[in-house]
Amino acid sequence: MSDLLREVRSFADHSGLPATRIFDDLFVLLYNYICTGSQEYKQLYPSVTYAPETVQSVEGYRDADLDQLMRLLLMLREELEQAAPFEDVVTDKYGALLHGDLGQFMTPPALASAVSQFLSATGAKDKKRAEPTCGTGALVMGDLRQCYAAEGKDGVSHVDYSINDLDLRLVRIATVQVMYHSIRHEAPLKRLVAYNADLITNYDSSAPFFAATSWRGVLPGKIM
């Protein structure tokens, strides 16, 4: 068990809040940073849009517990900082906390990596990709990690990804994972678009809640 997972569970026992709720709130804070701090990485993603209602405050914590929440946030950021490019260090942790409220099962990162290697070996070169049930982003991260390993930053910069999940908590985590690694390693995708839609009832009518377009997608002409 990782130190972060152990600390989240300990904090949950102390605060009386569910451990999954605490983990979710850590990603709410990271998502808020990515949305509102886009000027800091404008050279990578000149165009970043998001639905304002998705930038939320975290509530329900006692004043005495906020310092511990921030300490957990720093621990999470440290794990993301130390990870290899597009290495999924989140899914296993979240899967250990998730009760499967909507029947979810998080794809193990090792399986996601194996699937990505198989698709690469079969010659799947399409740079416009979609993951309609992305969860925390295990398959997306595995795909991008394989692309980065095989083709470097240039390969990643041609990828146009649409991701979706019925559970806003999960697709927000997937969005943070992709964007955090992309910014941290200066490896922007051509475009990342995130949806929170029911694909049965509104697969063709739901607006994205987050979209980031890189220099390759924004600029016209020969570099497109």
JSON list of C-alpha atoms in Angstrom, two decimals:
[
{"chain": "A", "resi": 1, "resn": "MET", "atom": "CA", "xyz": [0.00, 0.00, 0.00]},
{"chain": "A", "resi": 2, "resn": "SER", "atom": "CA", "xyz": [1.35, 3.43, -0.93]},
{"chain": "A", "resi": 3, "resn": "ASP", "atom": "CA", "xyz": [1.96, 6.09, 1.68]},
{"chain": "A", "resi": 4, "resn": "LEU", "atom": "CA", "xyz": [-0.67, 8.29, 0.04]},
{"chain": "A", "resi": 5, "resn": "LEU", "atom": "CA", "xyz": [-3.35, 5.60, 0.18]},
{"chain": "A", "resi": 6, "resn": "ARG", "atom": "CA", "xyz": [-2.50, 4.85, 3.79]},
{"chain": "A", "resi": 7, "resn": "GLU", "atom": "CA", "xyz": [-2.67, 8.55, 4.71]},
{"chain": "A", "resi": 8, "resn": "VAL", "atom": "CA", "xyz": [-5.99, 9.03, 2.92]},
{"chain": "A", "resi": 9, "resn": "ARG", "atom": "CA", "xyz": [-7.53, 6.15, 4.84]},
{"chain": "A", "resi": 10, "resn": "SER", "atom": "CA", "xyz": [-6.12, 7.43, 8.11]},
{"chain": "A", "resi": 11, "resn": "PHE", "atom": "CA", "xyz": [-7.50, 10.90, 7.41]},
{"chain": "A", "resi": 12, "resn": "ALA", "atom": "CA", "xyz": [-10.89, 9.37, 6.55]},
{"chain": "A", "resi": 13, "resn": "ASP", "atom": "CA", "xyz": [-10.99, 7.62, 9.93]},
{"chain": "A", "resi": 14, "resn": "HIS", "atom": "CA", "xyz": [-10.06, 10.86, 11.67]},
{"chain": "A", "resi": 15, "resn": "SER", "atom": "CA", "xyz": [-12.42, 13.18, 9.77]},
{"chain": "A", "resi": 16, "resn": "GLY", "atom": "CA", "xyz": [-15.39, 10.87, 9.40]},
{"chain": "A", "resi": 17, "resn": "LEU", "atom": "CA", "xyz": [-15.47, 11.46, 5.64]},
{"chain": "A", "resi": 18, "resn": "PRO", "atom": "CA", "xyz": [-15.33, 8.61, 3.11]},
{"chain": "A", "resi": 19, "resn": "ALA", "atom": "CA", "xyz": [-11.84, 7.94, 1.79]},
{"chain": "A", "resi": 20, "resn": "THR", "atom": "CA", "xyz": [-13.13, 8.05, -1.80]},
{"chain": "A", "resi": 21, "resn": "ARG", "atom": "CA", "xyz": [-14.61, 11.51, -1.17]},
{"chain": "A", "resi": 22, "resn": "ILE", "atom": "CA", "xyz": [-11.23, 12.76, 0.09]},
{"chain": "A", "resi": 23, "resn": "PHE", "atom": "CA", "xyz": [-9.45, 11.32, -2.95]},
{"chain": "A", "resi": 24, "resn": "ASP", "atom": "CA", "xyz": [-12.04, 12.90, -5.23]},
{"chain": "A", "resi": 25, "resn": "ASP", "atom": "CA", "xyz": [-11.52, 16.27, -3.56]},
{"chain": "A", "resi": 26, "resn": "LEU", "atom": "CA", "xyz": [-7.77, 16.11, -4.19]},
{"chain": "A", "resi": 27, "resn": "PHE", "atom": "CA", "xyz": [-8.54, 15.86, -7.90]},
{"chain": "A", "resi": 28, "resn": "VAL", "atom": "CA", "xyz": [-11.11, 18.63, -7.69]},
{"chain": "A", "resi": 29, "resn": "LEU", "atom": "CA", "xyz": [-8.29, 20.86, -6.45]},
{"chain": "A", "resi": 30, "resn": "LEU", "atom": "CA", "xyz": [-5.90, 19.72, -9.20]},
{"chain": "A", "resi": 31, "resn": "TYR", "atom": "CA", "xyz": [-8.60, 20.14, -11.84]},
{"chain": "A", "resi": 32, "resn": "ASN", "atom": "CA", "xyz": [-9.30, 23.68, -10.59]},
{"chain": "A", "resi": 33, "resn": "TYR", "atom": "CA", "xyz": [-5.60, 24.47, -10.90]},
{"chain": "A", "resi": 34, "resn": "ILE", "atom": "CA", "xyz": [-5.42, 23.15, -14.46]},
{"chain": "A", "resi": 35, "resn": "CYS", "atom": "CA", "xyz": [-8.47, 25.18, -15.50]},
{"chain": "A", "resi": 36, "resn": "THR", "atom": "CA", "xyz": [-7.66, 28.46, -13.79]},
{"chain": "A", "resi": 37, "resn": "GLY", "atom": "CA", "xyz": [-3.87, 28.32, -14.18]},
{"chain": "A", "resi": 38, "resn": "SER", "atom": "CA", "xyz": [-3.81, 27.87, -17.95]},
{"chain": "A", "resi": 39, "resn": "GLN", "atom": "CA", "xyz": [-1.76, 31.05, -18.43]},
{"chain": "A", "resi": 40, "resn": "GLU", "atom": "CA", "xyz": [1.16, 29.18, -16.85]},
{"chain": "A", "resi": 41, "resn": "TYR", "atom": "CA", "xyz": [1.26, 26.65, -19.71]},
{"chain": "A", "resi": 42, "resn": "LYS", "atom": "CA", "xyz": [-0.16, 28.76, -22.54]},
{"chain": "A", "resi": 43, "resn": "GLN", "atom": "CA", "xyz": [2.88, 27.97, -24.70]},
{"chain": "A", "resi": 44, "resn": "LEU", "atom": "CA", "xyz": [1.72, 24.33, -24.70]},
{"chain": "A", "resi": 45, "resn": "TYR", "atom": "CA", "xyz": [-2.05, 24.82, -24.87]},
{"chain": "A", "resi": 46, "resn": "PRO", "atom": "CA", "xyz": [-3.02, 28.23, -26.28]},
{"chain": "A", "resi": 47, "resn": "SER", "atom": "CA", "xyz": [-6.71, 27.30, -26.10]},
{"chain": "A", "resi": 48, "resn": "VAL", "atom": "CA", "xyz": [-8.23, 25.92, -22.88]},
{"chain": "A", "resi": 49, "resn": "THR", "atom": "CA", "xyz": [-11.98, 26.02, -22.24]},
{"chain": "A", "resi": 50, "resn": "TYR", "atom": "CA", "xyz": [-14.05, 24.53, -19.45]},
{"chain": "A", "resi": 51, "resn": "ALA", "atom": "CA", "xyz": [-17.57, 24.66, -18.08]},
{"chain": "A", "resi": 52, "resn": "PRO", "atom": "CA", "xyz": [-17.43, 27.12, -15.15]},
{"chain": "A", "resi": 53, "resn": "GLU", "atom": "CA", "xyz": [-19.67, 24.94, -12.98]},
{"chain": "A", "resi": 54, "resn": "THR", "atom": "CA", "xyz": [-17.06, 22.16, -13.04]},
{"chain": "A", "resi": 55, "resn": "VAL", "atom": "CA", "xyz": [-14.63, 24.34, -11.06]},
{"chain": "A", "resi": 56, "resn": "GLN", "atom": "CA", "xyz": [-15.85, 23.62, -7.55]},
{"chain": "A", "resi": 57, "resn": "SER", "atom": "CA", "xyz": [-14.83, 24.33, -3.99]},
{"chain": "A", "resi": 58, "resn": "VAL", "atom": "CA", "xyz": [-14.21, 21.49, -1.54]},
{"chain": "A", "resi": 59, "resn": "GLU", "atom": "CA", "xyz": [-16.46, 21.71, 1.49]},
{"chain": "A", "resi": 60, "resn": "GLY", "atom": "CA", "xyz": [-17.33, 19.80, 4.62]},
{"chain": "A", "resi": 61, "resn": "TYR", "atom": "CA", "xyz": [-13.89, 19.86, 6.24]},
{"chain": "A", "resi": 62, "resn": "ARG", "atom": "CA", "xyz": [-13.23, 21.22, 9.69]},
{"chain": "A", "resi": 63, "resn": "ASP", "atom": "CA", "xyz": [-10.76, 24.11, 9.76]},
{"chain": "A", "resi": 64, "resn": "ALA", "atom": "CA", "xyz": [-8.36, 21.91, 11.71]},
{"chain": "A", "resi": 65, "resn": "ASP", "atom": "CA", "xyz": [-8.42, 19.32, 8.91]},
{"chain": "A", "resi": 66, "resn": "LEU", "atom": "CA", "xyz": [-7.61, 21.62, 5.99]},
{"chain": "A", "resi": 67, "resn": "ASP", "atom": "CA", "xyz": [-3.86, 21.48, 6.65]},
{"chain": "A", "resi": 68, "resn": "GLN", "atom": "CA", "xyz": [-3.97, 17.69, 6.40]},
{"chain": "A", "resi": 69, "resn": "LEU", "atom": "CA", "xyz": [-5.93, 17.92, 3.14]},
{"chain": "A", "resi": 70, "resn": "MET", "atom": "CA", "xyz": [-3.24, 20.19, 1.71]},
{"chain": "A", "resi": 71, "resn": "ARG", "atom": "CA", "xyz": [-0.55, 17.78, 2.90]},
{"chain": "A", "resi": 72, "resn": "LEU", "atom": "CA", "xyz": [-2.28, 14.96, 1.02]},
{"chain": "A", "resi": 73, "resn": "LEU", "atom": "CA", "xyz": [-2.46, 17.17, -2.06]},
{"chain": "A", "resi": 74, "resn": "LEU", "atom": "CA", "xyz": [1.29, 17.73, -1.90]},
{"chain": "A", "resi": 75, "resn": "MET", "atom": "CA", "xyz": [1.85, 13.97, -1.55]},
{"chain": "A", "resi": 76, "resn": "LEU", "atom": "CA", "xyz": [-0.29, 13.32, -4.63]},
{"chain": "A", "resi": 77, "resn": "ARG", "atom": "CA", "xyz": [1.53, 15.99, -6.63]},
{"chain": "A", "resi": 78, "resn": "GLU", "atom": "CA", "xyz": [4.86, 14.50, -5.60]},
{"chain": "A", "resi": 79, "resn": "GLU", "atom": "CA", "xyz": [3.82, 11.07, -6.90]},
{"chain": "A", "resi": 80, "resn": "LEU", "atom": "CA", "xyz": [2.67, 12.62, -10.19]},
{"chain": "A", "resi": 81, "resn": "GLU", "atom": "CA", "xyz": [5.90, 14.61, -10.45]},
{"chain": "A", "resi": 82, "resn": "GLN", "atom": "CA", "xyz": [8.09, 11.55, -9.94]},
{"chain": "A", "resi": 83, "resn": "ALA", "atom": "CA", "xyz": [6.20, 9.31, -12.35]},
{"chain": "A", "resi": 84, "resn": "ALA", "atom": "CA", "xyz": [7.50, 8.52, -15.83]},
{"chain": "A", "resi": 85, "resn": "PRO", "atom": "CA", "xyz": [5.75, 10.33, -18.71]},
{"chain": "A", "resi": 86, "resn": "PHE", "atom": "CA", "xyz": [2.11, 9.23, -18.79]},
{"chain": "A", "resi": 87, "resn": "GLU", "atom": "CA", "xyz": [2.65, 6.60, -16.11]},
{"chain": "A", "resi": 88, "resn": "ASP", "atom": "CA", "xyz": [-0.67, 5.91, -14.36]},
{"chain": "A", "resi": 89, "resn": "VAL", "atom": "CA", "xyz": [0.01, 6.13, -10.61]},
{"chain": "A", "resi": 90, "resn": "VAL", "atom": "CA", "xyz": [-3.63, 6.81, -9.73]},
{"chain": "A", "resi": 91, "resn": "THR", "atom": "CA", "xyz": [-5.90, 4.02, -10.99]},
{"chain": "A", "resi": 92, "resn": "ASP", "atom": "CA", "xyz": [-4.72, 1.28, -8.63]},
{"chain": "A", "resi": 93, "resn": "LYS", "atom": "CA", "xyz": [-5.13, 3.61, -5.65]},
{"chain": "A", "resi": 94, "resn": "TYR", "atom": "CA", "xyz": [-8.58, 4.76, -6.66]},
{"chain": "A", "resi": 95, "resn": "GLY", "atom": "CA", "xyz": [-9.68, 1.22, -7.44]},
{"chain": "A", "resi": 96, "resn": "ALA", "atom": "CA", "xyz": [-8.69, 0.19, -3.91]},
{"chain": "A", "resi": 97, "resn": "LEU", "atom": "CA", "xyz": [-11.05, 2.87, -2.52]},
{"chain": "A", "resi": 98, "resn": "LEU", "atom": "CA", "xyz": [-13.93, 2.67, -4.99]},
{"chain": "A", "resi": 99, "resn": "HIS", "atom": "CA", "xyz": [-17.06, 0.80, -3.98]},
{"chain": "A", "resi": 100, "resn": "GLY", "atom": "CA", "xyz": [-18.31, 0.51, -7.54]},
{"chain": "A", "resi": 101, "resn": "ASP", "atom": "CA", "xyz": [-21.32, 2.79, -7.05]},
{"chain": "A", "resi": 102, "resn": "LEU", "atom": "CA", "xyz": [-22.21, 2.53, -10.75]},
{"chain": "A", "resi": 103, "resn": "GLY", "atom": "CA", "xyz": [-20.73, -0.91, -11.28]},
{"chain": "A", "resi": 104, "resn": "GLN", "atom": "CA", "xyz": [-17.32, 0.48, -12.19]},
{"chain": "A", "resi": 105, "resn": "PHE", "atom": "CA", "xyz": [-14.19, -1.59, -12.35]},
{"chain": "A", "resi": 106, "resn": "MET", "atom": "CA", "xyz": [-10.92, 0.21, -12.91]},
{"chain": "A", "resi": 107, "resn": "THR", "atom": "CA", "xyz": [-8.75, -1.31, -15.65]},
{"chain": "A", "resi": 108, "resn": "PRO", "atom": "CA", "xyz": [-5.43, -2.29, -14.05]},
{"chain": "A", "resi": 109, "resn": "PRO", "atom": "CA", "xyz": [-2.60, -0.16, -15.47]},
{"chain": "A", "resi": 110, "resn": "ALA", "atom": "CA", "xyz": [-0.61, -3.29, -16.36]},
{"chain": "A", "resi": 111, "resn": "LEU", "atom": "CA", "xyz": [-3.51, -4.54, -18.51]},
{"chain": "A", "resi": 112, "resn": "ALA", "atom": "CA", "xyz": [-3.92, -1.09, -20.07]},
{"chain": "A", "resi": 113, "resn": "SER", "atom": "CA", "xyz": [-0.24, -1.09, -20.98]},
{"chain": "A", "resi": 114, "resn": "ALA", "atom": "CA", "xyz": [-0.48, -4.58, -22.52]},
{"chain": "A", "resi": 115, "resn": "VAL", "atom": "CA", "xyz": [-3.53, -3.58, -24.59]},
{"chain": "A", "resi": 116, "resn": "SER", "atom": "CA", "xyz": [-1.72, -0.45, -25.82]},
{"chain": "A", "resi": 117, "resn": "GLN", "atom": "CA", "xyz": [1.33, -2.47, -26.84]},
{"chain": "A", "resi": 118, "resn": "PHE", "atom": "CA", "xyz": [-0.92, -4.92, -28.72]},
{"chain": "A", "resi": 119, "resn": "LEU", "atom": "CA", "xyz": [-2.68, -2.13, -30.62]},
{"chain": "A", "resi": 120, "resn": "SER", "atom": "CA", "xyz": [0.67, -0.58, -31.47]},
{"chain": "A", "resi": 121, "resn": "ALA", "atom": "CA", "xyz": [1.98, -3.91, -32.72]},
{"chain": "A", "resi": 122, "resn": "THR", "atom": "CA", "xyz": [-1.06, -4.35, -35.00]},
{"chain": "A", "resi": 123, "resn": "GLY", "atom": "CA", "xyz": [-0.27, -1.08, -36.69]},
{"chain": "A", "resi": 124, "resn": "ALA", "atom": "CA", "xyz": [-3.04, 1.07, -35.20]},
{"chain": "A", "resi": 125, "resn": "LYS", "atom": "CA", "xyz": [-1.72, 4.49, -36.20]},
{"chain": "A", "resi": 126, "resn": "ASP", "atom": "CA", "xyz": [-4.88, 6.60, -36.13]},
{"chain": "A", "resi": 127, "resn": "LYS", "atom": "CA", "xyz": [-4.16, 9.78, -34.19]},
{"chain": "A", "resi": 128, "resn": "LYS", "atom": "CA", "xyz": [-7.84, 10.63, -33.61]},
{"chain": "A", "resi": 129, "resn": "ARG", "atom": "CA", "xyz": [-8.92, 8.47, -30.70]},
{"chain": "A", "resi": 130, "resn": "ALA", "atom": "CA", "xyz": [-11.80, 8.09, -28.28]},
{"chain": "A", "resi": 131, "resn": "GLU", "atom": "CA", "xyz": [-12.36, 6.36, -24.94]},
{"chain": "A", "resi": 132, "resn": "PRO", "atom": "CA", "xyz": [-16.12, 6.44, -24.23]},
{"chain": "A", "resi": 133, "resn": "THR", "atom": "CA", "xyz": [-15.88, 4.81, -20.78]},
{"chain": "A", "resi": 134, "resn": "CYS", "atom": "CA", "xyz": [-12.53, 6.16, -19.65]},
{"chain": "A", "resi": 135, "resn": "GLY", "atom": "CA", "xyz": [-12.83, 5.76, -15.88]},
{"chain": "A", "resi": 136, "resn": "THR", "atom": "CA", "xyz": [-9.71, 7.22, -14.28]},
{"chain": "A", "resi": 137, "resn": "GLY", "atom": "CA", "xyz": [-7.92, 7.05, -17.62]},
{"chain": "A", "resi": 138, "resn": "ALA", "atom": "CA", "xyz": [-5.97, 3.78, -17.40]},
{"chain": "A", "resi": 139, "resn": "LEU", "atom": "CA", "xyz": [-6.34, 2.88, -21.09]},
{"chain": "A", "resi": 140, "resn": "VAL", "atom": "CA", "xyz": [-5.79, 6.48, -22.21]},
{"chain": "A", "resi": 141, "resn": "MET", "atom": "CA", "xyz": [-2.65, 6.77, -20.13]},
{"chain": "A", "resi": 142, "resn": "GLY", "atom": "CA", "xyz": [-1.39, 3.40, -21.35]},
{"chain": "A", "resi": 143, "resn": "ASP", "atom": "CA", "xyz": [-1.97, 4.46, -24.94]},
{"chain": "A", "resi": 144, "resn": "LEU", "atom": "CA", "xyz": [-0.20, 7.81, -24.48]},
{"chain": "A", "resi": 145, "resn": "ARG", "atom": "CA", "xyz": [2.69, 6.20, -22.63]},
{"chain": "A", "resi": 146, "resn": "GLN", "atom": "CA", "xyz": [3.17, 3.73, -25.49]},
{"chain": "A", "resi": 147, "resn": "CYS", "atom": "CA", "xyz": [2.96, 6.57, -28.02]},
{"chain": "A", "resi": 148, "resn": "TYR", "atom": "CA", "xyz": [5.52, 8.60, -26.06]},
{"chain": "A", "resi": 149, "resn": "ALA", "atom": "CA", "xyz": [7.89, 5.63, -25.80]},
{"chain": "A", "resi": 150, "resn": "ALA", "atom": "CA", "xyz": [7.65, 4.83, -29.51]},
{"chain": "A", "resi": 151, "resn": "GLU", "atom": "CA", "xyz": [7.46, 8.29, -31.08]},
{"chain": "A", "resi": 152, "resn": "GLY", "atom": "CA", "xyz": [8.41, 10.79, -28.39]},
{"chain": "A", "resi": 153, "resn": "LYS", "atom": "CA", "xyz": [6.81, 14.18, -27.92]},
{"chain": "A", "resi": 154, "resn": "ASP", "atom": "CA", "xyz": [6.19, 14.61, -31.63]},
{"chain": "A", "resi": 155, "resn": "GLY", "atom": "CA", "xyz": [4.04, 11.50, -31.72]},
{"chain": "A", "resi": 156, "resn": "VAL", "atom": "CA", "xyz": [1.98, 12.68, -28.75]},
{"chain": "A", "resi": 157, "resn": "SER", "atom": "CA", "xyz": [1.54, 16.11, -30.34]},
{"chain": "A", "resi": 158, "resn": "HIS", "atom": "CA", "xyz": [-0.47, 14.55, -33.21]},
{"chain": "A", "resi": 159, "resn": "VAL", "atom": "CA", "xyz": [-2.95, 12.73, -30.94]},
{"chain": "A", "resi": 160, "resn": "ASP", "atom": "CA", "xyz": [-6.51, 14.09, -30.78]},
{"chain": "A", "resi": 161, "resn": "TYR", "atom": "CA", "xyz": [-8.29, 12.38, -27.85]},
{"chain": "A", "resi": 162, "resn": "SER", "atom": "CA", "xyz": [-11.94, 12.46, -26.81]},
{"chain": "A", "resi": 163, "resn": "ILE", "atom": "CA", "xyz": [-12.67, 10.92, -23.43]},
{"chain": "A", "resi": 164, "resn": "ASN", "atom": "CA", "xyz": [-15.97, 10.35, -21.67]},
{"chain": "A", "resi": 165, "resn": "ASP", "atom": "CA", "xyz": [-17.45, 8.77, -18.59]},
{"chain": "A", "resi": 166, "resn": "LEU", "atom": "CA", "xyz": [-20.88, 8.71, -16.99]},
{"chain": "A", "resi": 167, "resn": "ASP", "atom": "CA", "xyz": [-19.25, 9.47, -13.64]},
{"chain": "A", "resi": 168, "resn": "LEU", "atom": "CA", "xyz": [-17.94, 13.05, -13.51]},
{"chain": "A", "resi": 169, "resn": "ARG", "atom": "CA", "xyz": [-15.54, 12.14, -10.68]},
{"chain": "A", "resi": 170, "resn": "LEU", "atom": "CA", "xyz": [-13.76, 9.62, -12.86]},
{"chain": "A", "resi": 171, "resn": "VAL", "atom": "CA", "xyz": [-13.51, 11.57, -16.11]},
{"chain": "A", "resi": 172, "resn": "ARG", "atom": "CA", "xyz": [-12.22, 14.53, -14.07]},
{"chain": "A", "resi": 173, "resn": "ILE", "atom": "CA", "xyz": [-9.45, 12.31, -12.70]},
{"chain": "A", "resi": 174, "resn": "ALA", "atom": "CA", "xyz": [-8.65, 11.10, -16.23]},
{"chain": "A", "resi": 175, "resn": "THR", "atom": "CA", "xyz": [-8.53, 14.70, -17.46]},
{"chain": "A", "resi": 176, "resn": "VAL", "atom": "CA", "xyz": [-6.17, 15.68, -14.65]},
{"chain": "A", "resi": 177, "resn": "GLN", "atom": "CA", "xyz": [-3.91, 12.67, -15.25]},
{"chain": "A", "resi": 178, "resn": "VAL", "atom": "CA", "xyz": [-3.48, 13.40, -18.96]},
{"chain": "A", "resi": 179, "resn": "MET", "atom": "CA", "xyz": [-3.10, 17.16, -18.55]},
{"chain": "A", "resi": 180, "resn": "TYR", "atom": "CA", "xyz": [-0.75, 16.96, -15.56]},
{"chain": "A", "resi": 181, "resn": "HIS", "atom": "CA", "xyz": [1.64, 14.62, -17.34]},
{"chain": "A", "resi": 182, "resn": "SER", "atom": "CA", "xyz": [1.37, 16.56, -20.57]},
{"chain": "A", "resi": 183, "resn": "ILE", "atom": "CA", "xyz": [2.26, 19.84, -18.82]},
{"chain": "A", "resi": 184, "resn": "ARG", "atom": "CA", "xyz": [4.87, 18.30, -16.52]},
{"chain": "A", "resi": 185, "resn": "HIS", "atom": "CA", "xyz": [6.78, 16.69, -19.40]},
{"chain": "A", "resi": 186, "resn": "GLU", "atom": "CA", "xyz": [6.01, 19.43, -21.96]},
{"chain": "A", "resi": 187, "resn": "ALA", "atom": "CA", "xyz": [4.35, 16.88, -24.24]},
{"chain": "A", "resi": 188, "resn": "PRO", "atom": "CA", "xyz": [1.04, 18.41, -25.35]},
{"chain": "A", "resi": 189, "resn": "LEU", "atom": "CA", "xyz": [-1.57, 16.44, -27.26]},
{"chain": "A", "resi": 190, "resn": "LYS", "atom": "CA", "xyz": [-3.00, 18.02, -30.38]},
{"chain": "A", "resi": 191, "resn": "ARG", "atom": "CA", "xyz": [-6.30, 18.14, -28.49]},
{"chain": "A", "resi": 192, "resn": "LEU", "atom": "CA", "xyz": [-7.96, 16.67, -25.41]},
{"chain": "A", "resi": 193, "resn": "VAL", "atom": "CA", "xyz": [-11.74, 16.90, -25.07]},
{"chain": "A", "resi": 194, "resn": "ALA", "atom": "CA", "xyz": [-13.56, 15.54, -22.02]},
{"chain": "A", "resi": 195, "resn": "TYR", "atom": "CA", "xyz": [-17.28, 14.69, -21.78]},
{"chain": "A", "resi": 196, "resn": "ASN", "atom": "CA", "xyz": [-19.53, 13.60, -18.93]},
{"chain": "A", "resi": 197, "resn": "ALA", "atom": "CA", "xyz": [-22.34, 12.04, -20.97]},
{"chain": "A", "resi": 198, "resn": "ASP", "atom": "CA", "xyz": [-24.71, 9.08, -20.96]},
{"chain": "A", "resi": 199, "resn": "LEU", "atom": "CA", "xyz": [-23.82, 7.53, -24.31]},
{"chain": "A", "resi": 200, "resn": "ILE", "atom": "CA", "xyz": [-27.19, 5.77, -24.51]},
{"chain": "A", "resi": 201, "resn": "THR", "atom": "CA", "xyz": [-29.38, 8.85, -24.15]},
{"chain": "A", "resi": 202, "resn": "ASN", "atom": "CA", "xyz": [-27.27, 11.82, -25.25]},
{"chain": "A", "resi": 203, "resn": "TYR", "atom": "CA", "xyz": [-24.21, 10.50, -27.06]},
{"chain": "A", "resi": 204, "resn": "ASP", "atom": "CA", "xyz": [-24.52, 13.09, -29.83]},
{"chain": "A", "resi": 205, "resn": "SER", "atom": "CA", "xyz": [-25.85, 16.11, -27.94]},
{"chain": "A", "resi": 206, "resn": "SER", "atom": "CA", "xyz": [-23.73, 16.58, -24.83]},
{"chain": "A", "resi": 207, "resn": "ALA", "atom": "CA", "xyz": [-21.28, 19.48, -24.82]},
{"chain": "A", "resi": 208, "resn": "PRO", "atom": "CA", "xyz": [-17.74, 18.87, -23.54]},
{"chain": "A", "resi": 209, "resn": "PHE", "atom": "CA", "xyz": [-16.99, 20.19, -20.08]},
{"chain": "A", "resi": 210, "resn": "PHE", "atom": "CA", "xyz": [-13.25, 20.57, -20.77]},
{"chain": "A", "resi": 211, "resn": "ALA", "atom": "CA", "xyz": [-11.17, 21.06, -23.90]},
{"chain": "A", "resi": 212, "resn": "ALA", "atom": "CA", "xyz": [-7.50, 21.87, -24.41]},
{"chain": "A", "resi": 213, "resn": "THR", "atom": "CA", "xyz": [-6.02, 22.46, -27.86]},
{"chain": "A", "resi": 214, "resn": "SER", "atom": "CA", "xyz": [-2.26, 22.66, -28.32]},
{"chain": "A", "resi": 215, "resn": "TRP", "atom": "CA", "xyz": [-0.15, 24.80, -30.60]},
{"chain": "A", "resi": 216, "resn": "ARG", "atom": "CA", "xyz": [-0.39, 22.06, -33.23]},
{"chain": "A", "resi": 217, "resn": "GLY", "atom": "CA", "xyz": [-4.16, 22.17, -33.26]},
{"chain": "A", "resi": 218, "resn": "VAL", "atom": "CA", "xyz": [-4.50, 25.94, -33.04]},
{"chain": "A", "resi": 219, "resn": "LEU", "atom": "CA", "xyz": [-2.05, 27.14, -35.67]},
{"chain": "A", "resi": 220, "resn": "PRO", "atom": "CA", "xyz": [-3.09, 26.88, -39.34]},
{"chain": "A", "resi": 221, "resn": "GLY", "atom": "CA", "xyz": [-1.12, 25.74, -42.31]},
{"chain": "A", "resi": 222, "resn": "LYS", "atom": "CA", "xyz": [1.63, 23.24, -42.80]},
{"chain": "A", "resi": 223, "resn": "ILE", "atom": "CA", "xyz": [2.24, 22.24, -39.16]},
{"chain": "A", "resi": 224, "resn": "MET", "atom": "CA", "xyz": [-1.34, 21.01, -38.64]}
]
